mmCIF file of N, CA and C in Angstrom:
data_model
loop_
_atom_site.group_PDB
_atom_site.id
_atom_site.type_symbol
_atom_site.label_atom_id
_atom_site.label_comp_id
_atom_site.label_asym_id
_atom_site.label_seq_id
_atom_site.Cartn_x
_atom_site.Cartn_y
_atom_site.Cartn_z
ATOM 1 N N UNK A 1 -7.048 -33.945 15.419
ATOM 2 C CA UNK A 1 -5.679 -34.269 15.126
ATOM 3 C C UNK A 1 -4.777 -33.039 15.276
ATOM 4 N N UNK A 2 -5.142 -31.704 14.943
ATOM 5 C CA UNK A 2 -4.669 -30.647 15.091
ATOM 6 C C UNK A 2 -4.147 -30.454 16.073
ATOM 7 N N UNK A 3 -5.191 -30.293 17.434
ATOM 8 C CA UNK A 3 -5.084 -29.774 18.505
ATOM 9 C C UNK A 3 -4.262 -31.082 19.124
ATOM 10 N N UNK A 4 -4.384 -32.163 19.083
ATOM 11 C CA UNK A 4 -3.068 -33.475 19.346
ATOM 12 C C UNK A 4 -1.410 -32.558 19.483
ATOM 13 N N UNK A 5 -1.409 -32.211 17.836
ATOM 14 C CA UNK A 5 -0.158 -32.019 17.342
ATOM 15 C C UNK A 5 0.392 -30.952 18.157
ATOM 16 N N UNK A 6 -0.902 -29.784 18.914
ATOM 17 C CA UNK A 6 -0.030 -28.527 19.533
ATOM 18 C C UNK A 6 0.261 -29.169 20.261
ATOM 19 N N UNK A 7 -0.428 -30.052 20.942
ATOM 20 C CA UNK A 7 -0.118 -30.525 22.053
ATOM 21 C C UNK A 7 1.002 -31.464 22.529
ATOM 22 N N UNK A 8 1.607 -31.717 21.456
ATOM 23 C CA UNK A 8 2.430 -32.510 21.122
ATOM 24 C C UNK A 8 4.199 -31.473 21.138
ATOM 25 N N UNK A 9 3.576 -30.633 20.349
ATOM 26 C CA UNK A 9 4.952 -29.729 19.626
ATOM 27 C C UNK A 9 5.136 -28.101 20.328
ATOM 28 N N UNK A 10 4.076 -28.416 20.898
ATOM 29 C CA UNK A 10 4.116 -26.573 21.897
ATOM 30 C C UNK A 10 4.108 -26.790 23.149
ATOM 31 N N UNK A 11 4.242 -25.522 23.653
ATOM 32 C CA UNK A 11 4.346 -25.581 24.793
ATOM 33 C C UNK A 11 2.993 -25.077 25.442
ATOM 34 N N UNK A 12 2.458 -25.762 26.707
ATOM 35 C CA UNK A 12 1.091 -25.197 26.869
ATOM 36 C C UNK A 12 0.424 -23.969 26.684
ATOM 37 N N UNK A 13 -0.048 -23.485 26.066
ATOM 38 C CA UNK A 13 -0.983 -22.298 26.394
ATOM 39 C C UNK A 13 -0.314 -21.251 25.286
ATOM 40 N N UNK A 14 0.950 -21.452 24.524
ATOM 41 C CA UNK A 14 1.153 -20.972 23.377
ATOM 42 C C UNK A 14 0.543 -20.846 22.131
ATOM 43 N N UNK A 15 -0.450 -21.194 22.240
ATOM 44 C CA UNK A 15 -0.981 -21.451 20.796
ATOM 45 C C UNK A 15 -2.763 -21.415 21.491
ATOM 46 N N UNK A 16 -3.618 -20.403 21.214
ATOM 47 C CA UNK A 16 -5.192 -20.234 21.549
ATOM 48 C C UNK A 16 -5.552 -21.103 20.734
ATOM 49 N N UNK A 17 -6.639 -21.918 21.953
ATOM 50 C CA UNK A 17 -7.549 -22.115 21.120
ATOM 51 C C UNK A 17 -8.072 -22.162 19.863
ATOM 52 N N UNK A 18 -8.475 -20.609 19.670
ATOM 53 C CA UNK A 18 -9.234 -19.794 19.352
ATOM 54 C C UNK A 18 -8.258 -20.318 17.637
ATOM 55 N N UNK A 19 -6.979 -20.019 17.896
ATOM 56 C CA UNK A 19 -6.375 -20.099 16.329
ATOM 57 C C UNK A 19 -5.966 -21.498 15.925
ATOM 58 N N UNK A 20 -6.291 -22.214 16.601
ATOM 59 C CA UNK A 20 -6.359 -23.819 16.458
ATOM 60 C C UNK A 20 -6.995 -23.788 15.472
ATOM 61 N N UNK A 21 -8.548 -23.433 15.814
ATOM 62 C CA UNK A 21 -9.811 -23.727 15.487
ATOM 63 C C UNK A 21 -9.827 -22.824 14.152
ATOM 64 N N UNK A 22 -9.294 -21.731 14.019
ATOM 65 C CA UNK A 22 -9.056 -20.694 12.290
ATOM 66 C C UNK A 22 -8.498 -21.350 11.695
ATOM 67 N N UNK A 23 -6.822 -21.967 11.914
ATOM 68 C CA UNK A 23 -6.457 -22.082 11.064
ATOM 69 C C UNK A 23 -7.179 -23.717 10.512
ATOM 70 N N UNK A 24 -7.773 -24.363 11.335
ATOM 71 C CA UNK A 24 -8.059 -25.972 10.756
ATOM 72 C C UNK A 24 -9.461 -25.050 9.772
ATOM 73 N N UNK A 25 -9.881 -23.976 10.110
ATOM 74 C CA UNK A 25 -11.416 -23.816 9.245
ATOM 75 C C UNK A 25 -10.832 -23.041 7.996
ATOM 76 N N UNK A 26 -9.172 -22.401 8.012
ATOM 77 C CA UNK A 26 -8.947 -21.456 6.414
ATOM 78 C C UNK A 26 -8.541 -22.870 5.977
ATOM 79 N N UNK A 27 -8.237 -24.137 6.306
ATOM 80 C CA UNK A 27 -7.580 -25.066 5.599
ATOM 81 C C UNK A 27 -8.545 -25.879 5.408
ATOM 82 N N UNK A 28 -9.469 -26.490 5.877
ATOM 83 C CA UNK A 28 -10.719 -27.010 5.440
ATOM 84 C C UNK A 28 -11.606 -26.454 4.391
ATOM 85 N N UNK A 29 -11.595 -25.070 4.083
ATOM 86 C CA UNK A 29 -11.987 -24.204 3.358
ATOM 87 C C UNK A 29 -11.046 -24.163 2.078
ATOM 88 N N UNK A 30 -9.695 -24.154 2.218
ATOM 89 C CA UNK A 30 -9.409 -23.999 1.037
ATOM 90 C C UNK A 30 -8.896 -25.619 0.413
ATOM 91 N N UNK A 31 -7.944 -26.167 1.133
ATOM 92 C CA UNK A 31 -7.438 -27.281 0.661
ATOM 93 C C UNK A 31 -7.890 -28.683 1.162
ATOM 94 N N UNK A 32 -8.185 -28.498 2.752
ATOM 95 C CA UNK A 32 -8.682 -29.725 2.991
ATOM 96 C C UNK A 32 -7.764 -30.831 3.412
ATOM 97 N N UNK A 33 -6.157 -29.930 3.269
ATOM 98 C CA UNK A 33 -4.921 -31.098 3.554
ATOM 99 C C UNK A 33 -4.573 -30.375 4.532
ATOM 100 N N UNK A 34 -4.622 -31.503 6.044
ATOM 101 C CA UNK A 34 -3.992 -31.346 7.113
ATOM 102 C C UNK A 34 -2.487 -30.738 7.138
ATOM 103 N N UNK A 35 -1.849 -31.480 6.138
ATOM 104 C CA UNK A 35 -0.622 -31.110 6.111
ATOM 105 C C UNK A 35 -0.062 -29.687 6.205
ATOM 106 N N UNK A 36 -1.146 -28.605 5.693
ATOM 107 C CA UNK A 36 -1.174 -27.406 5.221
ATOM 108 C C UNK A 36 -1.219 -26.640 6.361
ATOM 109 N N UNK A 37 -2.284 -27.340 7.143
ATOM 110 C CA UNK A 37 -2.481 -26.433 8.542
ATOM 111 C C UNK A 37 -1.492 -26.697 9.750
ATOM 112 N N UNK A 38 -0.508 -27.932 9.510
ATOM 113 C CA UNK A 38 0.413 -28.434 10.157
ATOM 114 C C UNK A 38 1.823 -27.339 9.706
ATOM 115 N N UNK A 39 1.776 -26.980 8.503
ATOM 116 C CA UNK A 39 3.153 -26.122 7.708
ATOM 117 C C UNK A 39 3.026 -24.717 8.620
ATOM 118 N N UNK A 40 1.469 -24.580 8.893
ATOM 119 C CA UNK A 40 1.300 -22.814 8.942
ATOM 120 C C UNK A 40 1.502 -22.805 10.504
ATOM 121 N N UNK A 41 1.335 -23.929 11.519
ATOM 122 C CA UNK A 41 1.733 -23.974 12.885
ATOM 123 C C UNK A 41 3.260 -23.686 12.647
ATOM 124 N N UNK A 42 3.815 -24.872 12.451
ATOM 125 C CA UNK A 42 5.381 -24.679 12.156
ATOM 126 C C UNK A 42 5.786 -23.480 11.665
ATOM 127 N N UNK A 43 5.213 -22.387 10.275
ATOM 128 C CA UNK A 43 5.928 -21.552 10.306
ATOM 129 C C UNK A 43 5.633 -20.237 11.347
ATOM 130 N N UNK A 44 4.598 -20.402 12.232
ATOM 131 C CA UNK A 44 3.995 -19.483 13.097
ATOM 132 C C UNK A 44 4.810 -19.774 13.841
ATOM 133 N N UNK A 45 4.672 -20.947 14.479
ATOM 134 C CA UNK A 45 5.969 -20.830 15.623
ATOM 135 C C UNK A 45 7.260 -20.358 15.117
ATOM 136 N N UNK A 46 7.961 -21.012 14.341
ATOM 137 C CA UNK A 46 9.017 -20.431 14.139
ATOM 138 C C UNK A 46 9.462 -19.089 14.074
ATOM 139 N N UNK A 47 8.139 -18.289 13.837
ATOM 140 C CA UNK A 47 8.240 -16.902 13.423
ATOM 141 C C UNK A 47 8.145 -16.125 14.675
ATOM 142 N N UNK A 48 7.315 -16.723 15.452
ATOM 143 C CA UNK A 48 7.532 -16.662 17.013
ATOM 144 C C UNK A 48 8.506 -16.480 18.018
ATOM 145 N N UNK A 49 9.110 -17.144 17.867
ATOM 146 C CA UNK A 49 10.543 -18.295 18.507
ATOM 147 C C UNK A 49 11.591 -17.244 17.943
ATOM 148 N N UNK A 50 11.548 -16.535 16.780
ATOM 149 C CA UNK A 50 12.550 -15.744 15.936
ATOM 150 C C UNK A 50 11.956 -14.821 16.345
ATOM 151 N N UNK A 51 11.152 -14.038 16.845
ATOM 152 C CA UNK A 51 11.026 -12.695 17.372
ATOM 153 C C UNK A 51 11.102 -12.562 18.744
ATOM 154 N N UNK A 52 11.180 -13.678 19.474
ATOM 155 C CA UNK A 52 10.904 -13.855 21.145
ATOM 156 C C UNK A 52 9.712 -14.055 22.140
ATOM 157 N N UNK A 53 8.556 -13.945 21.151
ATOM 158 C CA UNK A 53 7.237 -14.361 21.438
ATOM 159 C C UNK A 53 7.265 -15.660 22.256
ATOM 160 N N UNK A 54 6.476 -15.384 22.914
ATOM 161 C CA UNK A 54 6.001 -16.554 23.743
ATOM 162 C C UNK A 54 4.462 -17.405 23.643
ATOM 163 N N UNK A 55 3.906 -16.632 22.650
ATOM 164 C CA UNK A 55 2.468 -17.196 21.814
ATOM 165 C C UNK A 55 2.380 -17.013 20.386
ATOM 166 N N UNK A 56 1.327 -17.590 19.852
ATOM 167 C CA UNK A 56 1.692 -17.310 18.304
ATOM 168 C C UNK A 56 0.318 -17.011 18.087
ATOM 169 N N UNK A 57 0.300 -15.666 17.442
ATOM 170 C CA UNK A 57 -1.054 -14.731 17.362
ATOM 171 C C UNK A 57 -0.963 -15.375 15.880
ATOM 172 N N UNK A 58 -2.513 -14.246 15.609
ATOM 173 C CA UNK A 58 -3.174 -14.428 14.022
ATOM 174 C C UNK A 58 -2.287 -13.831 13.269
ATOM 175 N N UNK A 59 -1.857 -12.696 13.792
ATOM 176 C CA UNK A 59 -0.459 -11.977 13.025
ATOM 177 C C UNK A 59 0.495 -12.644 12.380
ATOM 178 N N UNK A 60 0.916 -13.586 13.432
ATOM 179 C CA UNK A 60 2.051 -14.378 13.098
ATOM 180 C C UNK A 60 1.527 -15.648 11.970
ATOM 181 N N UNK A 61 0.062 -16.079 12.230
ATOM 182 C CA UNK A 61 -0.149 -16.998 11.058
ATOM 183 C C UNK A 61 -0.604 -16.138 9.719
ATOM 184 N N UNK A 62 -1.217 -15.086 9.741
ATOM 185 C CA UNK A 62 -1.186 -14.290 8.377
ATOM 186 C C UNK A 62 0.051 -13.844 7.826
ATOM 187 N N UNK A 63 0.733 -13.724 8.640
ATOM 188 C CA UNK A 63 2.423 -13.154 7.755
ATOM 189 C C UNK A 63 2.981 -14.192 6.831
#
């Protein structure tokens, strides 16, 4: 469902794999609500999008 939603709300190739797959395993790990790992895309991108980035690293989802 995750990887749907980038696919849905990003633009190709903005968003690895690689942090698809982290952030659905820190949210399965801690809460278990999709919703959570859906907030931390949104505020990654956004945080993205507000610096001029054109991908959204681990940086940007740990901040």
């Amino acid at each position: 469902m995750l990887q749907q939603r980038v696919q849905q709300a990003f633009r190709p190739g903005s968003v690895p794999q690689e942090l698809i797959e982290e952030i659905a395993r820190n949210v399965a790990e801690t809460s278990g609500d999709c919703r959570q790992a859906l907030h931390t895309l949104l505020q990654a991108g956004r945080k993205a999008d507000r610096d001029g980035n054109t991908r959204i690293s681990s940086e940007l989802v740990d901040s």
